[in-house]
C-alpha cells in the first residue's frame, strides 16, 4: 500500500523537475568545480547558476550564499564560526530551536560562553520581554528560528534582530522550515546570517546554505582547500547544489499558489481535529501554512503515529519522541504545555501533492484510531 505522506517538515519528495536538473551532473558532467579544464568549468557554471537561484529566492547577492551539506551544517558553521571570531560572552538562542542550533550553542559553554535560552510564550512565539532582559548581559550571538519545525509558528525575527543589533550581537535565523512556504527576505529580516536547506523544499538531501551578511566575521569549521570563499572546504556536491538551485526556482514560481491551497487543507483538517476534541498547539499564532501540531489527552503520540502508519498515513510524533529520548518535546515544554499533553503530540505537515480527499481520509482514519486507543485504555484502567 502506498502511504499518504503528511510529514513534509521531516523531508519532501524530490520534485521531478529538480531531478531532471540534477541528472546531467550525475551522468556525463562529472567535473570537479575547482578544476581549470572544460569539465571543471561546466561544473563551476552549474554551481554558480545555482548560487544565483538560491540568492534570488531570499533576495541577496550570489556571493552571500555559502553552500554546505544542509541545515545542520549551516547552523553549526554560524554558531561555531562566529564564536571563534569573538571573545566569549553570552550566546542567546530561543528555547524552541532545533537541536542543530541548541547543541552547538550548548557546546560553546565549554569554551567560556554563557548559554541563555530565550523564553517562548504559550502561543509558541519568543517573548520580546525576555529577549530584552537577556540582552542586558554582554552578548555575542543571538539565534531565533524563523518558523518552528514542530508547531510551524512564525517568529518575529526582524524585531529580535533589531534588538540584537542594538546590543552589538551577531543575529542568525534558521529559516529551514520557512523557506518555500512563506516569503523569506534576508535584508527585511535584518539578520547577519540565515540557514536554508534543500531537502525541505523538494530538493535533494545533502545540500544547504548559510546566507551571510558580508560584514559578518566567520571562521570555517571545516578546513581544507578553501572552497566557498574559504568558509567551507570540500569538493562541491555539484548534482545536489544544481538540484538545490532548481528547487529554489520552483519554490519562487509556485509559492503564491501553493501556500493558500495548503492553508485551506489545513483549515479543513483542524476543523475535523476540533470536532474530535484535539488540542492544537500554536493555533492562534501566525504559522507556516502546511503544519498542524496536535494532541489527544490520554493518547501517546508515538502510539497514535504507529496506528496511523498501519492505516497508511505518514505523520510524526513530537520531535524528541522520535529519537531514543523518550522525553516530551522541548518546544512544547517551553510553551508551558503539561508533559502529559505534550507526550500526545503528533505533527501533520502537508506538501504540494496532498489533496482534500487525502485529508478527509486521514480524518476518518484518525477518528477510528483515537476511538480504538481510547477503548483499549478504558479496558486497562
Ligand atoms: N533546522 C530546522 C528548523 C529543521 O527542521 C531541520 C531539519 O529537520 C534542520 C535545521 C536540519 O536541516 P538538515 O536536515 O538539512 O540538516
mmCIF file of C-alpha atoms and ligand atoms in Angstrom:
data_model
loop_
_atom_site.group_PDB
_atom_site.id
_atom_site.type_symbol
_atom_site.label_atom_id
_atom_site.label_comp_id
_atom_site.label_asym_id
_atom_site.label_seq_id
_atom_site.Cartn_x
_atom_site.Cartn_y
_atom_site.Cartn_z
ATOM 1 C CA UNK A 1 0.000 0.000 0.000
ATOM 2 C CA UNK A 2 1.283 3.435 -0.960
ATOM 3 C CA UNK A 3 1.402 5.650 2.129
ATOM 4 C CA UNK A 4 -0.223 9.054 2.118
ATOM 5 C CA UNK A 5 2.619 11.333 3.134
ATOM 6 C CA UNK A 6 1.894 14.075 5.674
ATOM 7 C CA UNK A 7 5.425 14.543 7.035
ATOM 8 C CA UNK A 8 6.858 17.231 4.765
ATOM 9 C CA UNK A 9 8.583 19.044 7.637
ATOM 10 C CA UNK A 10 10.798 15.961 8.031
ATOM 11 C CA UNK A 11 11.629 15.895 4.342
ATOM 12 C CA UNK A 12 9.931 16.378 0.983
ATOM 13 C CA UNK A 13 9.886 14.166 -2.087
ATOM 14 C CA UNK A 14 12.331 15.210 -4.793
ATOM 15 C CA UNK A 15 10.388 17.125 -7.438
ATOM 16 C CA UNK A 16 10.637 15.599 -10.912
ATOM 17 C CA UNK A 17 11.852 18.922 -12.380
ATOM 18 C CA UNK A 18 14.563 19.112 -9.721
ATOM 19 C CA UNK A 19 15.609 15.560 -10.501
ATOM 20 C CA UNK A 20 15.889 16.436 -14.205
ATOM 21 C CA UNK A 21 18.129 19.396 -13.344
ATOM 22 C CA UNK A 22 20.442 17.066 -11.369
ATOM 23 C CA UNK A 23 20.737 14.210 -13.859
ATOM 24 C CA UNK A 24 23.386 15.753 -16.172
ATOM 25 C CA UNK A 25 25.730 16.203 -13.177
ATOM 26 C CA UNK A 26 25.204 12.621 -12.037
ATOM 27 C CA UNK A 27 25.950 11.301 -15.531
ATOM 28 C CA UNK A 28 28.278 12.949 -18.044
ATOM 29 C CA UNK A 29 29.077 16.250 -16.337
ATOM 30 C CA UNK A 30 31.159 14.891 -13.514
ATOM 31 C CA UNK A 31 33.862 17.575 -13.387
ATOM 32 C CA UNK A 32 35.292 18.997 -10.195
ATOM 33 C CA UNK A 33 34.121 22.616 -9.940
ATOM 34 C CA UNK A 34 37.635 23.646 -8.843
ATOM 35 C CA UNK A 35 39.342 22.183 -11.936
ATOM 36 C CA UNK A 36 40.504 24.631 -14.608
ATOM 37 C CA UNK A 37 39.733 22.435 -17.623
ATOM 38 C CA UNK A 38 36.470 22.290 -19.567
ATOM 39 C CA UNK A 39 34.698 19.577 -17.483
ATOM 40 C CA UNK A 40 35.581 21.587 -14.364
ATOM 41 C CA UNK A 41 34.297 24.799 -15.906
ATOM 42 C CA UNK A 42 30.980 23.123 -16.742
ATOM 43 C CA UNK A 43 30.606 22.093 -13.085
ATOM 44 C CA UNK A 44 31.629 25.562 -11.859
ATOM 45 C CA UNK A 45 28.987 27.148 -14.094
ATOM 46 C CA UNK A 46 26.321 24.859 -12.604
ATOM 47 C CA UNK A 47 27.340 25.797 -9.049
ATOM 48 C CA UNK A 48 27.291 29.493 -9.904
ATOM 49 C CA UNK A 49 23.906 29.241 -11.631
ATOM 50 C CA UNK A 50 22.508 27.512 -8.534
ATOM 51 C CA UNK A 51 24.042 30.222 -6.341
ATOM 52 C CA UNK A 52 22.072 32.796 -8.319
ATOM 53 C CA UNK A 53 18.843 30.783 -7.982
ATOM 54 C CA UNK A 54 19.231 30.434 -4.195
ATOM 55 C CA UNK A 55 20.182 34.118 -3.859
ATOM 56 C CA UNK A 56 17.113 35.201 -5.843
ATOM 57 C CA UNK A 57 14.721 33.301 -3.555
ATOM 58 C CA UNK A 58 15.999 35.062 -0.418
ATOM 59 C CA UNK A 59 16.843 38.412 -2.058
ATOM 60 C CA UNK A 60 20.625 38.544 -1.618
ATOM 61 C CA UNK A 61 23.699 38.783 -3.843
ATOM 62 C CA UNK A 62 25.011 35.381 -5.050
ATOM 63 C CA UNK A 63 28.303 35.978 -3.199
ATOM 64 C CA UNK A 64 26.338 35.887 0.075
ATOM 65 C CA UNK A 65 25.434 32.211 -0.457
ATOM 66 C CA UNK A 66 27.832 29.708 1.154
ATOM 67 C CA UNK A 67 26.959 26.176 0.063
ATOM 68 C CA UNK A 68 27.204 23.492 2.751
ATOM 69 C CA UNK A 69 25.784 19.996 3.236
ATOM 70 C CA UNK A 70 22.463 21.067 4.798
ATOM 71 C CA UNK A 71 20.714 22.916 7.575
ATOM 72 C CA UNK A 72 22.609 21.167 10.360
ATOM 73 C CA UNK A 73 25.986 22.181 8.961
ATOM 74 C CA UNK A 74 24.890 25.754 8.233
ATOM 75 C CA UNK A 75 23.731 26.201 11.837
ATOM 76 C CA UNK A 76 26.966 24.725 13.169
ATOM 77 C CA UNK A 77 29.011 26.917 10.819
ATOM 78 C CA UNK A 78 27.307 30.067 12.047
ATOM 79 C CA UNK A 79 27.496 29.312 15.762
ATOM 80 C CA UNK A 80 30.958 27.739 15.784
ATOM 81 C CA UNK A 81 32.349 30.062 13.107
ATOM 82 C CA UNK A 82 31.097 33.324 14.619
ATOM 83 C CA UNK A 83 32.091 32.292 18.150
ATOM 84 C CA UNK A 84 35.690 31.660 17.153
ATOM 85 C CA UNK A 85 35.983 35.285 15.985
ATOM 86 C CA UNK A 86 34.602 36.695 19.254
ATOM 87 C CA UNK A 87 35.642 36.917 22.880
ATOM 88 C CA UNK A 88 33.481 34.541 24.947
ATOM 89 C CA UNK A 89 30.274 36.277 26.042
ATOM 90 C CA UNK A 90 26.612 35.280 26.149
ATOM 91 C CA UNK A 91 25.059 33.173 23.380
ATOM 92 C CA UNK A 92 21.277 33.632 23.376
ATOM 93 C CA UNK A 93 19.132 31.131 21.477
ATOM 94 C CA UNK A 94 15.409 30.539 21.733
ATOM 95 C CA UNK A 95 14.151 27.666 23.876
ATOM 96 C CA UNK A 96 12.430 26.187 20.815
ATOM 97 C CA UNK A 97 15.411 25.876 18.450
ATOM 98 C CA UNK A 98 16.149 22.715 16.503
ATOM 99 C CA UNK A 99 18.873 20.629 18.207
ATOM 100 C CA UNK A 100 21.349 21.650 15.475
ATOM 101 C CA UNK A 101 21.236 25.197 16.902
ATOM 102 C CA UNK A 102 20.649 24.293 20.556
ATOM 103 C CA UNK A 103 23.521 21.785 20.788
ATOM 104 C CA UNK A 104 26.271 23.876 19.156
ATOM 105 C CA UNK A 105 25.199 26.761 21.419
ATOM 106 C CA UNK A 106 25.467 24.437 24.409
ATOM 107 C CA UNK A 107 28.889 23.356 23.161
ATOM 108 C CA UNK A 108 30.131 26.957 23.392
ATOM 109 C CA UNK A 109 29.691 26.745 27.159
ATOM 110 C CA UNK A 110 32.772 24.503 27.140
ATOM 111 C CA UNK A 111 34.748 27.411 25.690
ATOM 112 C CA UNK A 112 33.817 30.062 28.219
ATOM 113 C CA UNK A 113 30.498 31.187 26.744
ATOM 114 C CA UNK A 114 27.305 31.553 28.774
ATOM 115 C CA UNK A 115 24.223 29.941 27.231
ATOM 116 C CA UNK A 116 20.964 31.848 27.673
ATOM 117 C CA UNK A 117 17.688 30.309 26.439
ATOM 118 C CA UNK A 118 15.104 32.850 25.275
ATOM 119 C CA UNK A 119 11.629 32.023 26.574
ATOM 120 C CA UNK A 120 8.647 31.255 24.354
ATOM 121 C CA UNK A 121 5.058 32.028 25.332
ATOM 122 C CA UNK A 122 2.075 29.663 25.290
ATOM 123 C CA UNK A 123 1.413 30.576 21.654
ATOM 124 C CA UNK A 124 4.904 29.361 20.656
ATOM 125 C CA UNK A 125 6.392 32.793 19.983
ATOM 126 C CA UNK A 126 9.615 34.051 21.522
ATOM 127 C CA UNK A 127 8.863 36.718 24.122
ATOM 128 C CA UNK A 128 10.388 40.143 23.466
ATOM 129 C CA UNK A 129 10.427 40.971 27.189
ATOM 130 C CA UNK A 130 12.739 38.030 27.771
ATOM 131 C CA UNK A 131 14.919 38.994 24.784
ATOM 132 C CA UNK A 132 15.268 42.487 26.287
ATOM 133 C CA UNK A 133 16.106 41.024 29.676
ATOM 134 C CA UNK A 134 18.687 38.629 28.166
ATOM 135 C CA UNK A 135 20.384 41.323 26.105
ATOM 136 C CA UNK A 136 21.206 43.343 29.216
ATOM 137 C CA UNK A 137 24.197 40.992 29.544
ATOM 138 C CA UNK A 138 27.088 41.296 27.024
ATOM 139 C CA UNK A 139 26.002 39.085 24.128
ATOM 140 C CA UNK A 140 27.969 37.931 21.091
ATOM 141 C CA UNK A 141 25.474 35.695 19.315
ATOM 142 C CA UNK A 142 21.673 35.543 19.038
ATOM 143 C CA UNK A 143 19.772 32.872 17.119
ATOM 144 C CA UNK A 144 15.988 32.662 16.724
ATOM 145 C CA UNK A 145 14.391 30.423 14.111
ATOM 146 C CA UNK A 146 12.016 31.854 11.507
ATOM 147 C CA UNK A 147 9.460 29.013 11.677
ATOM 148 C CA UNK A 148 9.406 26.218 14.218
ATOM 149 C CA UNK A 149 9.670 22.707 12.788
ATOM 150 C CA UNK A 150 7.068 21.263 15.186
ATOM 151 C CA UNK A 151 4.371 23.920 15.621
ATOM 152 C CA UNK A 152 5.051 25.830 12.397
ATOM 153 C CA UNK A 153 4.792 29.073 14.410
ATOM 154 C CA UNK A 154 6.491 32.014 12.695
ATOM 155 C CA UNK A 155 8.722 34.185 14.852
ATOM 156 C CA UNK A 156 9.059 37.952 14.559
ATOM 157 C CA UNK A 157 12.738 37.616 13.699
ATOM 158 C CA UNK A 158 13.027 41.202 12.437
ATOM 159 C CA UNK A 159 12.015 42.517 15.873
ATOM 160 C CA UNK A 160 14.564 40.283 17.612
ATOM 161 C CA UNK A 161 17.251 41.231 15.061
ATOM 162 C CA UNK A 162 16.687 44.912 15.764
ATOM 163 C CA UNK A 163 17.317 44.270 19.454
ATOM 164 C CA UNK A 164 20.354 42.073 18.758
ATOM 165 C CA UNK A 165 21.893 44.750 16.536
ATOM 166 C CA UNK A 166 21.372 47.376 19.219
ATOM 167 C CA UNK A 167 23.175 45.035 21.624
ATOM 168 C CA UNK A 168 26.007 44.651 19.064
ATOM 169 C CA UNK A 169 25.461 40.896 18.745
ATOM 170 C CA UNK A 170 25.552 38.819 15.554
ATOM 171 C CA UNK A 171 21.992 37.758 14.698
ATOM 172 C CA UNK A 172 21.164 34.480 12.978
ATOM 173 C CA UNK A 173 17.928 32.812 11.940
ATOM 174 C CA UNK A 174 17.284 29.201 10.982
ATOM 175 C CA UNK A 175 14.885 29.588 8.038
ATOM 176 C CA UNK A 176 14.861 25.885 7.078
ATOM 177 C CA UNK A 177 11.132 25.427 7.734
ATOM 178 C CA UNK A 178 10.041 28.824 6.425
ATOM 179 C CA UNK A 179 11.755 28.687 3.020
ATOM 180 C CA UNK A 180 9.390 27.875 0.180
ATOM 181 C CA UNK A 181 6.340 28.154 2.472
ATOM 182 C CA UNK A 182 6.329 31.906 3.150
ATOM 183 C CA UNK A 183 8.355 34.725 1.550
ATOM 184 C CA UNK A 184 11.829 34.929 3.121
ATOM 185 C CA UNK A 185 13.755 38.170 2.560
ATOM 186 C CA UNK A 186 17.191 38.257 4.184
ATOM 187 C CA UNK A 187 17.517 42.058 4.216
ATOM 188 C CA UNK A 188 13.990 42.618 5.525
ATOM 189 C CA UNK A 189 14.697 40.274 8.442
ATOM 190 C CA UNK A 190 17.760 42.319 9.353
ATOM 191 C CA UNK A 191 19.834 39.274 10.276
ATOM 192 C CA UNK A 192 23.560 38.722 9.760
ATOM 193 C CA UNK A 193 23.214 35.073 8.801
ATOM 194 C CA UNK A 194 20.458 32.671 7.788
ATOM 195 C CA UNK A 195 20.249 28.901 7.317
ATOM 196 C CA UNK A 196 18.403 27.155 4.464
ATOM 197 C CA UNK A 197 18.211 23.526 3.347
ATOM 198 C CA UNK A 198 17.332 21.878 0.012
ATOM 199 C CA UNK A 199 15.507 18.741 1.102
ATOM 200 C CA UNK A 200 12.685 20.645 2.818
ATOM 201 C CA UNK A 201 11.770 22.372 -0.463
ATOM 202 C CA UNK A 202 11.525 19.378 -2.846
ATOM 203 C CA UNK A 203 15.279 19.394 -3.419
ATOM 204 C CA UNK A 204 17.841 16.685 -2.662
ATOM 205 C CA UNK A 205 19.238 15.724 0.712
ATOM 206 C CA UNK A 206 22.841 16.831 1.267
ATOM 207 C CA UNK A 207 22.696 20.479 0.155
ATOM 208 C CA UNK A 208 22.007 23.673 2.068
ATOM 209 C CA UNK A 209 23.447 27.111 2.549
ATOM 210 C CA UNK A 210 24.421 29.678 5.093
ATOM 211 C CA UNK A 211 23.427 33.097 3.767
ATOM 212 C CA UNK A 212 25.745 35.740 5.167
ATOM 213 C CA UNK A 213 25.963 39.478 5.573
ATOM 214 C CA UNK A 214 29.356 40.482 4.177
ATOM 215 C CA UNK A 215 30.188 42.268 7.447
ATOM 216 C CA UNK A 216 29.829 39.072 9.474
ATOM 217 C CA UNK A 217 33.164 37.729 10.686
ATOM 218 C CA UNK A 218 33.190 33.981 10.383
ATOM 219 C CA UNK A 219 35.832 31.266 10.580
ATOM 220 C CA UNK A 220 35.342 27.926 8.861
ATOM 221 C CA UNK A 221 34.617 24.831 10.916
ATOM 222 C CA UNK A 222 35.776 22.552 8.078
ATOM 223 C CA UNK A 223 39.292 23.309 6.883
ATOM 224 C CA UNK A 224 40.898 22.280 3.612
ATOM 225 C CA UNK A 225 41.255 23.595 0.084
ATOM 226 C CA UNK A 226 39.403 26.856 0.731
ATOM 227 C CA UNK A 227 36.199 26.293 -1.266
ATOM 228 C CA UNK A 228 33.179 28.554 -0.799
ATOM 229 C CA UNK A 229 35.210 31.695 -0.101
ATOM 230 C CA UNK A 230 37.292 29.794 2.393
ATOM 231 C CA UNK A 231 34.277 29.115 4.600
ATOM 232 C CA UNK A 232 33.547 25.529 3.613
ATOM 233 C CA UNK A 233 36.266 23.365 2.167
ATOM 234 C CA UNK A 234 35.453 20.175 0.318
ATOM 235 C CA UNK A 235 34.698 19.379 -3.322
ATOM 236 C CA UNK A 236 31.270 20.827 -4.117
ATOM 237 C CA UNK A 237 28.382 18.352 -4.372
ATOM 238 C CA UNK A 238 27.510 19.615 -7.840
ATOM 239 C CA UNK A 239 24.383 17.476 -8.535
ATOM 240 C CA UNK A 240 22.870 18.330 -5.140
ATOM 241 C CA UNK A 241 23.745 22.013 -5.485
ATOM 242 C CA UNK A 242 22.230 22.110 -9.001
ATOM 243 C CA UNK A 243 19.116 20.471 -7.539
ATOM 244 C CA UNK A 244 19.003 22.989 -4.696
ATOM 245 C CA UNK A 245 19.077 25.829 -7.229
ATOM 246 C CA UNK A 246 16.271 24.270 -9.280
ATOM 247 C CA UNK A 247 14.220 23.711 -6.103
ATOM 248 C CA UNK A 248 14.593 27.386 -5.161
ATOM 249 C CA UNK A 249 13.410 28.494 -8.585
ATOM 250 C CA UNK A 250 10.454 26.116 -8.350
ATOM 251 C CA UNK A 251 9.605 27.405 -4.859
ATOM 252 C CA UNK A 252 9.607 31.001 -6.066
ATOM 253 C CA UNK A 253 7.366 30.147 -9.006
ATOM 254 C CA UNK A 254 4.707 28.207 -7.102
ATOM 255 C CA UNK A 255 4.666 29.569 -3.546
ATOM 256 C CA UNK A 256 1.916 32.113 -4.296
ATOM 257 C CA UNK A 257 -0.489 29.391 -5.396
ATOM 258 C CA UNK A 258 0.626 26.612 -3.091
ATOM 259 C CA UNK A 259 0.529 28.418 0.249
ATOM 260 C CA UNK A 260 -3.194 29.361 0.179
ATOM 261 C CA UNK A 261 -4.123 25.884 -1.099
ATOM 262 C CA UNK A 262 -2.288 24.182 1.765
ATOM 263 C CA UNK A 263 -3.703 26.633 4.282
ATOM 264 C CA UNK A 264 -7.216 25.679 3.154
ATOM 265 C CA UNK A 265 -6.431 21.974 3.533
ATOM 266 C CA UNK A 266 -5.023 22.608 6.989
ATOM 267 C CA UNK A 267 -8.152 24.546 7.987
ATOM 268 C CA UNK A 268 -10.231 21.552 6.902
ATOM 269 C CA UNK A 269 -8.022 19.219 8.930
ATOM 270 C CA UNK A 270 -8.191 21.426 12.017
ATOM 271 C CA UNK A 271 -11.974 21.732 11.831
ATOM 272 C CA UNK A 272 -12.014 17.945 11.999
ATOM 273 C CA UNK A 273 -9.464 17.900 14.808
ATOM 274 C CA UNK A 274 -11.590 20.266 16.886
ATOM 275 C CA UNK A 275 -14.569 18.005 16.304
ATOM 276 C CA UNK A 276 -12.564 15.080 17.691
ATOM 277 C CA UNK A 277 -11.513 17.093 20.772
ATOM 278 C CA UNK A 278 -7.824 17.579 19.931
ATOM 279 C CA UNK A 279 -5.666 20.353 21.380
ATOM 280 C CA UNK A 280 -3.824 22.243 18.619
ATOM 281 C CA UNK A 281 -0.530 23.872 19.583
ATOM 282 C CA UNK A 282 0.307 27.409 18.448
ATOM 283 C CA UNK A 283 -3.037 27.622 16.684
ATOM 284 C CA UNK A 284 -3.597 31.305 17.275
ATOM 285 C CA UNK A 285 -0.106 32.473 16.295
ATOM 286 C CA UNK A 286 0.978 33.150 12.697
ATOM 287 C CA UNK A 287 2.085 29.819 11.230
ATOM 288 C CA UNK A 288 3.564 28.428 8.025
ATOM 289 C CA UNK A 289 0.559 27.188 6.026
ATOM 290 C CA UNK A 290 1.317 23.449 5.920
ATOM 291 C CA UNK A 291 1.764 22.491 9.570
ATOM 292 C CA UNK A 292 -0.606 21.343 12.303
ATOM 293 C CA UNK A 293 0.614 20.057 15.664
ATOM 294 C CA UNK A 294 -1.967 18.429 17.886
ATOM 295 C CA UNK A 295 -2.597 16.001 20.745
ATOM 296 C CA UNK A 296 -5.411 13.937 22.241
ATOM 297 C CA UNK A 297 -5.459 13.747 26.015
ATOM 298 C CA UNK A 298 -4.538 10.297 27.298
ATOM 299 C CA UNK A 299 -3.156 9.006 23.970
ATOM 300 C CA UNK A 300 0.610 8.732 23.415
ATOM 301 C CA UNK A 301 1.737 10.492 20.219
ATOM 302 C CA UNK A 302 4.057 7.627 19.376
ATOM 303 C CA UNK A 303 1.218 5.081 19.653
ATOM 304 C CA UNK A 304 -1.092 7.176 17.506
ATOM 305 C CA UNK A 305 1.616 7.597 14.862
ATOM 306 C CA UNK A 306 2.097 3.804 14.705
ATOM 307 C CA UNK A 307 -1.676 3.259 14.390
ATOM 308 C CA UNK A 308 -1.869 5.809 11.579
ATOM 309 C CA UNK A 309 1.142 4.266 9.873
ATOM 310 C CA UNK A 310 -0.690 0.917 9.873
ATOM 311 C CA UNK A 311 -3.668 2.677 8.301
ATOM 312 C CA UNK A 312 -1.396 4.047 5.533
ATOM 313 C CA UNK A 313 -0.654 7.590 6.720
ATOM 314 C CA UNK A 314 2.808 9.008 7.475
ATOM 315 C CA UNK A 315 2.839 11.620 10.265
ATOM 316 C CA UNK A 316 5.400 12.359 13.002
ATOM 317 C CA UNK A 317 5.309 12.200 16.802
ATOM 318 C CA UNK A 318 6.507 15.226 18.851
ATOM 319 C CA UNK A 319 10.147 15.664 17.853
ATOM 320 C CA UNK A 320 12.031 14.200 20.804
ATOM 321 C CA UNK A 321 9.833 11.102 20.932
ATOM 322 C CA UNK A 322 11.117 10.040 17.523
ATOM 323 C CA UNK A 323 14.664 9.659 18.854
ATOM 324 C CA UNK A 324 15.999 7.342 21.525
ATOM 325 C CA UNK A 325 14.992 10.032 24.002
ATOM 326 C CA UNK A 326 11.520 9.407 25.481
ATOM 327 C CA UNK A 327 11.200 12.981 26.814
ATOM 328 C CA UNK A 328 8.273 15.085 25.585
ATOM 329 C CA UNK A 329 9.037 17.793 23.017
ATOM 330 C CA UNK A 330 11.257 20.591 24.388
ATOM 331 C CA UNK A 331 9.307 23.057 22.241
ATOM 332 C CA UNK A 332 6.020 22.137 23.926
ATOM 333 C CA UNK A 333 7.576 22.195 27.393
ATOM 334 C CA UNK A 334 8.949 25.682 26.602
ATOM 335 C CA UNK A 335 5.365 26.664 25.664
ATOM 336 C CA UNK A 336 4.221 25.530 29.153
ATOM 337 C CA UNK A 337 2.230 22.593 27.777
ATOM 338 C CA UNK A 338 1.721 19.992 30.527
ATOM 339 C CA UNK A 339 4.028 16.979 29.946
ATOM 340 C CA UNK A 340 1.087 14.542 29.865
ATOM 341 C CA UNK A 341 -0.465 16.517 26.978
ATOM 342 C CA UNK A 342 2.914 17.069 25.263
ATOM 343 C CA UNK A 343 3.504 13.315 25.182
ATOM 344 C CA UNK A 344 0.474 13.049 22.910
ATOM 345 C CA UNK A 345 1.896 15.383 20.261
ATOM 346 C CA UNK A 346 1.536 14.462 16.602
ATOM 347 C CA UNK A 347 2.842 16.622 13.761
ATOM 348 C CA UNK A 348 0.959 16.727 10.475
ATOM 349 C CA UNK A 349 2.733 18.579 7.649
ATOM 350 C CA UNK A 350 1.247 18.995 4.183
ATOM 351 C CA UNK A 351 3.040 19.169 0.844
ATOM 352 C CA UNK A 352 2.429 20.071 -2.764
ATOM 353 C CA UNK A 353 0.936 16.713 -3.809
ATOM 354 C CA UNK A 354 -1.630 16.377 -0.991
ATOM 355 C CA UNK A 355 -5.330 16.595 -1.793
ATOM 356 C CA UNK A 356 -8.579 17.316 0.038
ATOM 357 C CA UNK A 357 -9.597 13.697 -0.358
ATOM 358 C CA UNK A 358 -6.406 12.578 1.423
ATOM 359 C CA UNK A 359 -7.109 14.967 4.300
ATOM 360 C CA UNK A 360 -10.676 13.639 4.595
ATOM 361 C CA UNK A 361 -9.425 10.034 4.549
ATOM 362 C CA UNK A 362 -6.854 10.924 7.207
ATOM 363 C CA UNK A 363 -9.548 12.378 9.458
ATOM 364 C CA UNK A 364 -11.584 9.184 9.147
ATOM 365 C CA UNK A 365 -8.550 7.045 9.990
ATOM 366 C CA UNK A 366 -7.673 9.325 12.885
ATOM 367 C CA UNK A 367 -11.191 9.123 14.305
ATOM 368 C CA UNK A 368 -11.079 5.332 14.169
ATOM 369 C CA UNK A 369 -7.581 5.176 15.699
ATOM 370 C CA UNK A 370 -8.496 7.529 18.553
ATOM 371 C CA UNK A 371 -11.662 5.541 19.301
ATOM 372 C CA UNK A 372 -9.751 2.258 19.288
ATOM 373 C CA UNK A 373 -6.957 3.550 21.531
ATOM 374 C CA UNK A 374 -9.472 5.131 23.922
ATOM 375 C CA UNK A 375 -11.391 1.856 24.215
ATOM 376 C CA UNK A 376 -8.151 -0.022 24.926
ATOM 377 C CA UNK A 377 -7.187 2.456 27.648
ATOM 378 C CA UNK A 378 -10.675 2.139 29.120
ATOM 379 C CA UNK A 379 -10.262 -1.633 29.426
ATOM 380 C CA UNK A 380 -6.806 -1.355 31.030
ATOM 381 C CA UNK A 381 -7.953 1.291 33.562
HETATM 382 N N1 LIG B 1 16.562 23.402 11.243
HETATM 383 C C1 LIG B 1 15.274 23.055 11.276
HETATM 384 C C2 LIG B 1 14.268 24.002 11.835
HETATM 385 C C3 LIG B 1 14.886 21.798 10.823
HETATM 386 O O1 LIG B 1 13.598 21.441 10.867
HETATM 387 C C4 LIG B 1 15.866 20.916 10.314
HETATM 388 C C5 LIG B 1 15.501 19.560 9.850
HETATM 389 O O2 LIG B 1 14.648 18.905 10.388
HETATM 390 C C6 LIG B 1 17.185 21.343 10.285
HETATM 391 C C7 LIG B 1 17.505 22.586 10.757
HETATM 392 C C8 LIG B 1 18.286 20.452 9.781
HETATM 393 O O3 LIG B 1 18.393 20.532 8.394
HETATM 394 P P1 LIG B 1 19.150 19.361 7.575
HETATM 395 O O4 LIG B 1 18.263 18.165 7.657
HETATM 396 O O5 LIG B 1 19.273 19.934 6.192
HETATM 397 O O6 LIG B 1 20.464 19.158 8.234
#
